[in-house]
Amino acid sequence: MSLRIVFMGTPDFAVPALDILLQNGYDIVGVVTATDKLGGRGKKQLLQPPVKKYALEKGLKVLQPSNLKSPDFIEALRALKADLQVVVAFRMLPEAVWDMPPKGTFNLHGSLLPRYRGAAPINWAVINGDTETGVTTFFIKHEIDTGDVLFQARMPIGPDETAGEVHDRMMHLGASLVLKTVKAIETGDYQLAKQDGAQATMAPKIFKATCEIDFSLTTKEVHDFVRGLSPFPAAWTTLDGKTLKVMRGRPEAAAHQLAPGTFESDNQAFIRIAAKDGYYYLDELQLSGRKRMNVRDFLNGYQFG
């Protein structure tokens, strides 16, 4: 008999994992995702989460609880009689939910646990200049991202790769690991590994206030910071009192006497900002109230004095 699986996830990152389970014939008896949110121009349009859109296209049953402890949701979830629950980019679950299915609930996390426990593992790996990351499946327990590890898969991070680009590659690697994990749980062919808490590092949620670029750092540190926050929420500095988001740039080591954060430009082809050991050249940027554009297009409509 095929496993009865409930899938829990919300953003684009989770869709390939749900898709690969369906493509391999698994019985997805329900999908739990976030509630619809207002968005689009003026935030007046009700937007469905990507996982919901996909699930409805495939004719799957969708649950969108606003409260995961609600008796009505718990009853509806129990009625699905799942053997296993699979979680990819969802919310923290109460014990009444994760402890429900007989074969447990496992989560896919975007790091090589115990490194980067928390909400933003991809961003922090890039910000910290790591050259490797990966994905981990683990059984959920009380403390977030601390459960026993099922499987891991590694992937490199390129020196100029953005968090968005790592995310887009990782979601497919993660989907393959989810499939491997479900197959192993189905047959019982797996061994759990305890996480070493002493090796744990954290990846806390990122807020706009902490995305301001510190140009007293080295050019490489600035570059990693920009990459790690691109395309969202985006690293920023200020220009003429307005927020200037930096999506992409290049470090260049050079001696100079300028104060960190000083702008220089030829008003044609380059904008560079002085950092501790050189310059950071801006390649793609967005000034508040304007579109995202490359540096040449930006300089067509803006001149430094």
Short mmCIF file of C-alpha atoms in Angstrom, two decimals:
data_model
loop_
_atom_site.label_atom_id
_atom_site.label_comp_id
_atom_site.label_asym_id
_atom_site.label_seq_id
_atom_site.Cartn_x
_atom_site.Cartn_y
_atom_site.Cartn_z
CA MET A 1 0.00 0.00 0.00
CA SER A 2 1.27 3.46 -0.88
CA LEU A 3 2.11 5.92 1.86
CA ARG A 4 -0.57 8.51 2.58
CA ILE A 5 1.34 11.82 2.64
CA VAL A 6 0.35 15.31 3.76
CA PHE A 7 2.62 17.99 2.28
CA MET A 8 3.15 21.31 4.05
CA GLY A 9 4.77 24.29 2.30
CA THR A 10 4.10 27.77 0.96
CA PRO A 11 6.62 29.48 -1.41
CA ASP A 12 8.14 28.64 -4.80
CA PHE A 13 10.96 26.80 -3.01
CA ALA A 14 8.50 24.07 -1.93
CA VAL A 15 6.83 23.44 -5.30
CA PRO A 16 9.51 21.17 -6.87
CA ALA A 17 9.41 18.89 -3.79
CA LEU A 18 5.64 18.48 -4.05
CA ASP A 19 5.94 17.97 -7.80
CA ILE A 20 8.59 15.24 -7.56
CA LEU A 21 6.48 13.26 -5.09
CA LEU A 22 3.48 13.39 -7.41
CA GLN A 23 5.61 12.51 -10.45
CA ASN A 24 6.80 9.41 -8.60
CA GLY A 25 3.29 8.23 -7.84
CA TYR A 26 3.03 9.10 -4.16
CA ASP A 27 -0.45 9.59 -2.69
CA ILE A 28 -0.64 13.22 -1.55
CA VAL A 29 -3.86 13.18 0.49
CA GLY A 30 -3.67 16.84 1.46
CA VAL A 31 -1.62 20.02 1.16
CA VAL A 32 -1.32 22.49 4.02
CA THR A 33 -0.24 26.00 3.07
CA ALA A 34 -0.47 29.63 4.19
CA THR A 35 -3.59 31.72 3.82
CA ASP A 36 -4.01 33.93 0.74
CA LYS A 37 -2.41 37.37 1.18
CA LEU A 38 -3.10 40.81 -0.27
CA GLY A 39 -0.39 41.85 -2.73
CA GLY A 40 0.27 43.27 -6.19
CA ARG A 41 -0.17 46.96 -7.05
CA GLY A 42 -1.51 48.79 -4.01
CA LYS A 43 -1.76 45.47 -2.16
CA LYS A 44 -5.39 45.16 -3.27
CA GLN A 45 -5.17 41.79 -5.02
CA LEU A 46 -5.66 38.53 -3.11
CA LEU A 47 -2.68 36.31 -4.01
CA GLN A 48 -2.53 32.55 -3.60
CA PRO A 49 0.68 30.95 -2.28
CA PRO A 50 2.65 29.16 -5.05
CA VAL A 51 2.10 25.76 -3.37
CA LYS A 52 -1.67 26.32 -3.31
CA LYS A 53 -1.70 27.26 -7.00
CA TYR A 54 0.20 24.12 -7.92
CA ALA A 55 -1.91 21.88 -5.65
CA LEU A 56 -5.18 23.14 -7.12
CA GLU A 57 -3.88 22.58 -10.66
CA LYS A 58 -3.25 18.96 -9.68
CA GLY A 59 -6.65 18.56 -8.00
CA LEU A 60 -5.22 18.11 -4.51
CA LYS A 61 -7.09 18.88 -1.29
CA VAL A 62 -5.82 22.15 0.21
CA LEU A 63 -6.02 23.31 3.84
CA GLN A 64 -5.13 26.93 4.74
CA PRO A 65 -5.32 27.26 8.51
CA SER A 66 -4.68 30.65 10.09
CA ASN A 67 -4.13 28.88 13.43
CA LEU A 68 -2.25 25.57 13.44
CA LYS A 69 -3.57 24.78 16.94
CA SER A 70 -7.20 25.30 15.98
CA PRO A 71 -9.36 22.24 16.91
CA ASP A 72 -11.09 22.46 13.51
CA PHE A 73 -7.73 22.26 11.67
CA ILE A 74 -6.42 19.46 13.90
CA GLU A 75 -9.63 17.50 13.23
CA ALA A 76 -9.42 18.11 9.45
CA LEU A 77 -5.75 17.06 9.43
CA ARG A 78 -6.45 13.90 11.42
CA ALA A 79 -9.28 12.99 9.03
CA LEU A 80 -6.70 12.77 6.20
CA LYS A 81 -5.15 9.73 7.97
CA ALA A 82 -1.63 10.55 6.80
CA ASP A 83 1.17 8.03 7.40
CA LEU A 84 3.82 10.73 6.91
CA GLN A 85 4.00 14.52 6.79
CA VAL A 86 6.56 16.33 4.63
CA VAL A 87 7.41 19.96 5.43
CA VAL A 88 9.23 22.29 3.02
CA ALA A 89 9.43 26.04 3.79
CA PHE A 90 6.44 26.26 6.09
CA ARG A 91 5.85 27.48 9.63
CA MET A 92 6.87 26.15 13.03
CA LEU A 93 4.47 23.32 13.84
CA PRO A 94 2.85 22.59 17.21
CA GLU A 95 3.46 19.11 18.62
CA ALA A 96 -0.18 18.16 18.04
CA VAL A 97 0.57 18.49 14.30
CA TRP A 98 4.09 17.09 13.89
CA ASP A 99 3.49 14.17 16.23
CA MET A 100 0.30 13.06 14.48
CA PRO A 101 1.33 10.64 11.69
CA PRO A 102 2.69 7.18 12.65
CA LYS A 103 5.80 7.55 10.46
CA GLY A 104 6.51 11.06 11.72
CA THR A 105 7.00 14.48 10.15
CA PHE A 106 10.21 15.46 8.42
CA ASN A 107 11.42 18.86 7.26
CA LEU A 108 13.69 19.96 4.41
CA HIS A 109 16.08 22.69 5.54
CA GLY A 110 18.29 24.81 3.26
CA SER A 111 21.62 24.21 4.99
CA LEU A 112 23.94 21.48 6.18
CA LEU A 113 22.59 21.24 9.71
CA PRO A 114 23.56 21.99 12.43
CA ARG A 115 24.93 25.00 10.54
CA TYR A 116 22.48 27.82 9.91
CA ARG A 117 19.50 26.85 12.00
CA GLY A 118 16.73 29.41 11.53
CA ALA A 119 14.75 31.40 8.99
CA ALA A 120 17.39 32.57 6.49
CA PRO A 121 20.03 29.85 5.95
CA ILE A 122 20.75 30.63 2.28
CA ASN A 123 21.23 34.35 2.90
CA TRP A 124 23.61 33.87 5.82
CA ALA A 125 25.72 31.23 4.03
CA VAL A 126 26.34 33.69 1.17
CA ILE A 127 26.82 36.70 3.46
CA ASN A 128 29.45 34.76 5.40
CA GLY A 129 31.33 33.93 2.19
CA ASP A 130 30.81 30.16 2.42
CA THR A 131 31.88 28.22 -0.66
CA GLU A 132 29.57 25.27 0.07
CA THR A 133 26.07 24.74 1.37
CA GLY A 134 23.43 22.04 1.00
CA VAL A 135 20.13 20.64 2.17
CA THR A 136 19.14 18.46 5.10
CA THR A 137 16.09 16.35 5.88
CA PHE A 138 15.37 15.73 9.56
CA PHE A 139 12.54 14.58 11.81
CA ILE A 140 10.87 17.52 13.54
CA LYS A 141 10.93 17.84 17.31
CA HIS A 142 10.27 20.69 19.78
CA GLU A 143 13.31 22.94 19.28
CA ILE A 144 13.49 24.42 15.79
CA ASP A 145 15.89 22.74 13.30
CA THR A 146 17.38 20.43 15.96
CA GLY A 147 15.83 17.06 15.05
CA ASP A 148 17.67 13.89 14.08
CA VAL A 149 19.09 14.04 10.55
CA LEU A 150 17.91 11.65 7.85
CA PHE A 151 19.94 12.72 4.79
CA GLN A 152 22.06 15.59 3.46
CA ALA A 153 23.21 16.70 0.01
CA ARG A 154 25.95 19.27 -0.71
CA MET A 155 26.30 21.95 -3.36
CA PRO A 156 28.91 24.65 -4.09
CA ILE A 157 28.35 28.40 -3.86
CA GLY A 158 30.06 30.37 -6.64
CA PRO A 159 32.15 33.44 -5.72
CA ASP A 160 29.74 35.81 -7.47
CA GLU A 161 26.52 33.84 -6.98
CA THR A 162 23.59 35.61 -5.30
CA ALA A 163 21.33 34.15 -2.63
CA GLY A 164 18.54 34.10 -5.23
CA GLU A 165 20.63 32.01 -7.61
CA VAL A 166 21.61 29.60 -4.82
CA HIS A 167 17.93 29.35 -3.85
CA ASP A 168 16.89 28.47 -7.41
CA ARG A 169 19.44 25.66 -7.66
CA MET A 170 18.85 24.46 -4.12
CA MET A 171 15.12 23.94 -4.48
CA HIS A 172 15.75 21.24 -7.12
CA LEU A 173 18.48 19.58 -5.06
CA GLY A 174 16.08 19.72 -2.11
CA ALA A 175 13.29 18.09 -4.11
CA SER A 176 15.57 15.15 -4.96
CA LEU A 177 16.49 14.78 -1.29
CA VAL A 178 12.81 14.83 -0.28
CA LEU A 179 12.12 11.98 -2.72
CA LYS A 180 15.12 10.01 -1.42
CA THR A 181 13.92 10.55 2.15
CA VAL A 182 10.32 9.45 1.47
CA LYS A 183 11.56 6.31 -0.28
CA ALA A 184 13.80 5.50 2.67
CA ILE A 185 11.02 6.02 5.22
CA GLU A 186 8.68 3.88 3.11
CA THR A 187 11.12 0.95 3.24
CA GLY A 188 12.55 1.69 6.70
CA ASP A 189 16.02 1.84 5.13
CA TYR A 190 17.59 4.75 6.99
CA GLN A 191 19.73 5.57 9.99
CA LEU A 192 19.28 8.71 12.04
CA ALA A 193 22.18 10.95 13.06
CA LYS A 194 22.04 13.22 16.10
CA GLN A 195 22.97 16.85 15.48
CA ASP A 196 26.01 18.16 17.35
CA GLY A 197 24.69 21.24 19.12
CA ALA A 198 28.25 22.46 19.75
CA GLN A 199 28.67 22.91 15.98
CA ALA A 200 25.40 24.83 15.53
CA THR A 201 25.29 28.30 13.98
CA MET A 202 22.22 30.48 13.60
CA ALA A 203 20.52 32.07 10.58
CA PRO A 204 18.04 34.55 12.05
CA LYS A 205 15.37 36.35 10.07
CA ILE A 206 16.68 39.38 8.16
CA PHE A 207 15.15 42.84 8.53
CA LYS A 208 15.55 45.97 6.39
CA ALA A 209 17.41 47.79 9.15
CA THR A 210 20.17 45.15 9.12
CA CYS A 211 20.57 45.30 5.32
CA GLU A 212 22.46 48.61 5.27
CA ILE A 213 25.93 48.16 3.74
CA ASP A 214 28.90 48.91 6.00
CA PHE A 215 31.62 50.26 3.71
CA SER A 216 34.20 50.16 6.50
CA LEU A 217 34.38 46.42 5.74
CA THR A 218 36.67 44.90 3.09
CA THR A 219 35.50 44.86 -0.52
CA LYS A 220 35.05 41.07 -0.32
CA GLU A 221 32.90 41.39 2.79
CA VAL A 222 30.79 44.05 1.08
CA HIS A 223 30.49 41.83 -2.02
CA ASP A 224 29.37 38.83 0.04
CA PHE A 225 26.86 40.99 1.92
CA VAL A 226 25.36 42.31 -1.32
CA ARG A 227 25.20 38.81 -2.87
CA GLY A 228 23.66 37.36 0.26
CA LEU A 229 20.75 39.81 0.20
CA SER A 230 20.10 39.80 -3.56
CA PRO A 231 17.47 39.97 -4.93
CA PHE A 232 15.49 40.21 -1.69
CA PRO A 233 15.38 42.02 0.67
CA ALA A 234 18.42 43.72 -1.00
CA ALA A 235 21.43 45.42 0.56
CA TRP A 236 21.18 49.20 0.56
CA THR A 237 22.98 52.46 1.13
CA THR A 238 21.84 56.06 0.69
CA LEU A 239 22.26 58.52 -2.19
CA ASP A 240 20.89 62.05 -1.96
CA GLY A 241 18.95 61.02 1.12
CA LYS A 242 17.18 58.22 -0.76
CA THR A 243 17.54 54.46 -0.34
CA LEU A 244 19.77 52.95 -3.02
CA LYS A 245 19.40 49.18 -3.28
CA VAL A 246 22.44 47.33 -4.63
CA MET A 247 21.57 44.07 -6.39
CA ARG A 248 24.92 43.26 -7.97
CA GLY A 249 28.43 44.59 -7.95
CA ARG A 250 32.16 43.83 -8.08
CA PRO A 251 34.98 44.25 -5.57
CA GLU A 252 38.31 45.77 -6.57
CA ALA A 253 41.29 45.94 -4.23
CA ALA A 254 43.07 49.31 -4.47
CA ALA A 255 44.84 51.81 -2.25
CA HIS A 256 42.97 55.08 -1.66
CA GLN A 257 42.59 57.84 0.91
CA LEU A 258 38.81 58.21 0.68
CA ALA A 259 36.42 57.86 3.60
CA PRO A 260 34.46 54.56 3.51
CA GLY A 261 31.16 55.08 1.70
CA THR A 262 32.42 57.83 -0.65
CA PHE A 263 30.85 57.66 -4.13
CA GLU A 264 32.88 58.16 -7.30
CA SER A 265 31.65 58.05 -10.90
CA ASP A 266 32.65 59.01 -14.43
CA ASN A 267 28.92 59.73 -15.09
CA GLN A 268 29.03 57.29 -18.02
CA ALA A 269 30.08 53.75 -17.24
CA PHE A 270 30.82 53.26 -13.56
CA ILE A 271 29.82 54.08 -10.01
CA ARG A 272 32.14 52.91 -7.29
CA ILE A 273 32.04 53.29 -3.53
CA ALA A 274 35.13 53.37 -1.32
CA ALA A 275 35.52 50.49 1.12
CA LYS A 276 38.26 49.51 3.57
CA ASP A 277 40.72 48.04 1.06
CA GLY A 278 39.47 49.27 -2.30
CA TYR A 279 36.29 50.02 -4.22
CA TYR A 280 32.95 48.33 -4.71
CA TYR A 281 31.65 48.84 -8.25
CA LEU A 282 27.86 48.90 -8.65
CA ASP A 283 26.50 46.85 -11.57
CA GLU A 284 22.74 46.63 -10.86
CA LEU A 285 20.95 49.06 -8.58
CA GLN A 286 17.60 50.60 -7.73
CA LEU A 287 17.07 54.09 -6.35
CA SER A 288 13.91 54.58 -4.30
CA GLY A 289 11.01 55.41 -6.62
CA ARG A 290 12.79 54.12 -9.73
CA LYS A 291 13.12 50.79 -11.55
CA ARG A 292 15.94 48.32 -11.08
CA MET A 293 18.56 48.94 -13.79
CA ASN A 294 22.17 48.47 -14.79
CA VAL A 295 24.68 51.19 -13.99
CA ARG A 296 24.88 52.66 -17.51
CA ASP A 297 21.10 53.08 -17.74
CA PHE A 298 21.08 54.61 -14.28
CA LEU A 299 23.73 57.16 -15.27
CA ASN A 300 21.67 58.16 -18.32
CA GLY A 301 19.23 59.76 -15.90
CA TYR A 302 21.47 60.67 -12.97
CA GLN A 303 24.62 62.75 -12.83
CA PHE A 304 27.05 62.99 -9.95
CA GLY A 305 28.26 66.54 -9.23
#
